[in-house]
Amino acid sequence: MKIFVHCISRIIQFLRVVPTELYPWHS
């Protein structure tokens, strides 16, 4: 279960970083 939580954390981090890289004007 901890692996699942870790994957979710990585996905959330990825989703938070990618929009910043793709749309720097969004933030």
Short mmCIF file of C-alpha atoms in Angstrom, two decimals:
data_model
loop_
_atom_site.label_atom_id
_atom_site.label_comp_id
_atom_site.label_asym_id
_atom_site.label_seq_id
_atom_site.Cartn_x
_atom_site.Cartn_y
_atom_site.Cartn_z
CA MET A 1 0.00 0.00 0.00
CA LYS A 2 2.90 2.32 0.71
CA ILE A 3 4.06 1.77 -2.86
CA PHE A 4 0.67 2.95 -4.09
CA VAL A 5 0.90 6.09 -1.97
CA HIS A 6 4.41 6.71 -3.23
CA CYS A 7 3.24 6.41 -6.84
CA ILE A 8 0.38 8.83 -6.19
CA SER A 9 2.83 11.30 -4.68
CA ARG A 10 5.06 11.05 -7.73
CA ILE A 11 2.09 11.53 -10.05
CA ILE A 12 0.89 14.58 -8.10
CA GLN A 13 4.40 16.05 -8.15
CA PHE A 14 4.65 15.37 -11.88
CA LEU A 15 1.29 17.02 -12.54
CA ARG A 16 2.33 20.04 -10.51
CA VAL A 17 5.68 20.44 -12.28
CA VAL A 18 4.61 19.81 -15.88
CA PRO A 19 2.03 22.65 -16.15
CA THR A 20 4.65 25.04 -14.80
CA GLU A 21 7.08 23.94 -17.49
CA LEU A 22 4.52 24.01 -20.28
CA TYR A 23 2.62 27.10 -19.22
CA PRO A 24 4.92 29.42 -17.25
CA TRP A 25 2.36 32.18 -17.76
CA HIS A 26 -0.33 30.16 -16.01
CA SER A 27 1.27 30.60 -12.60
#
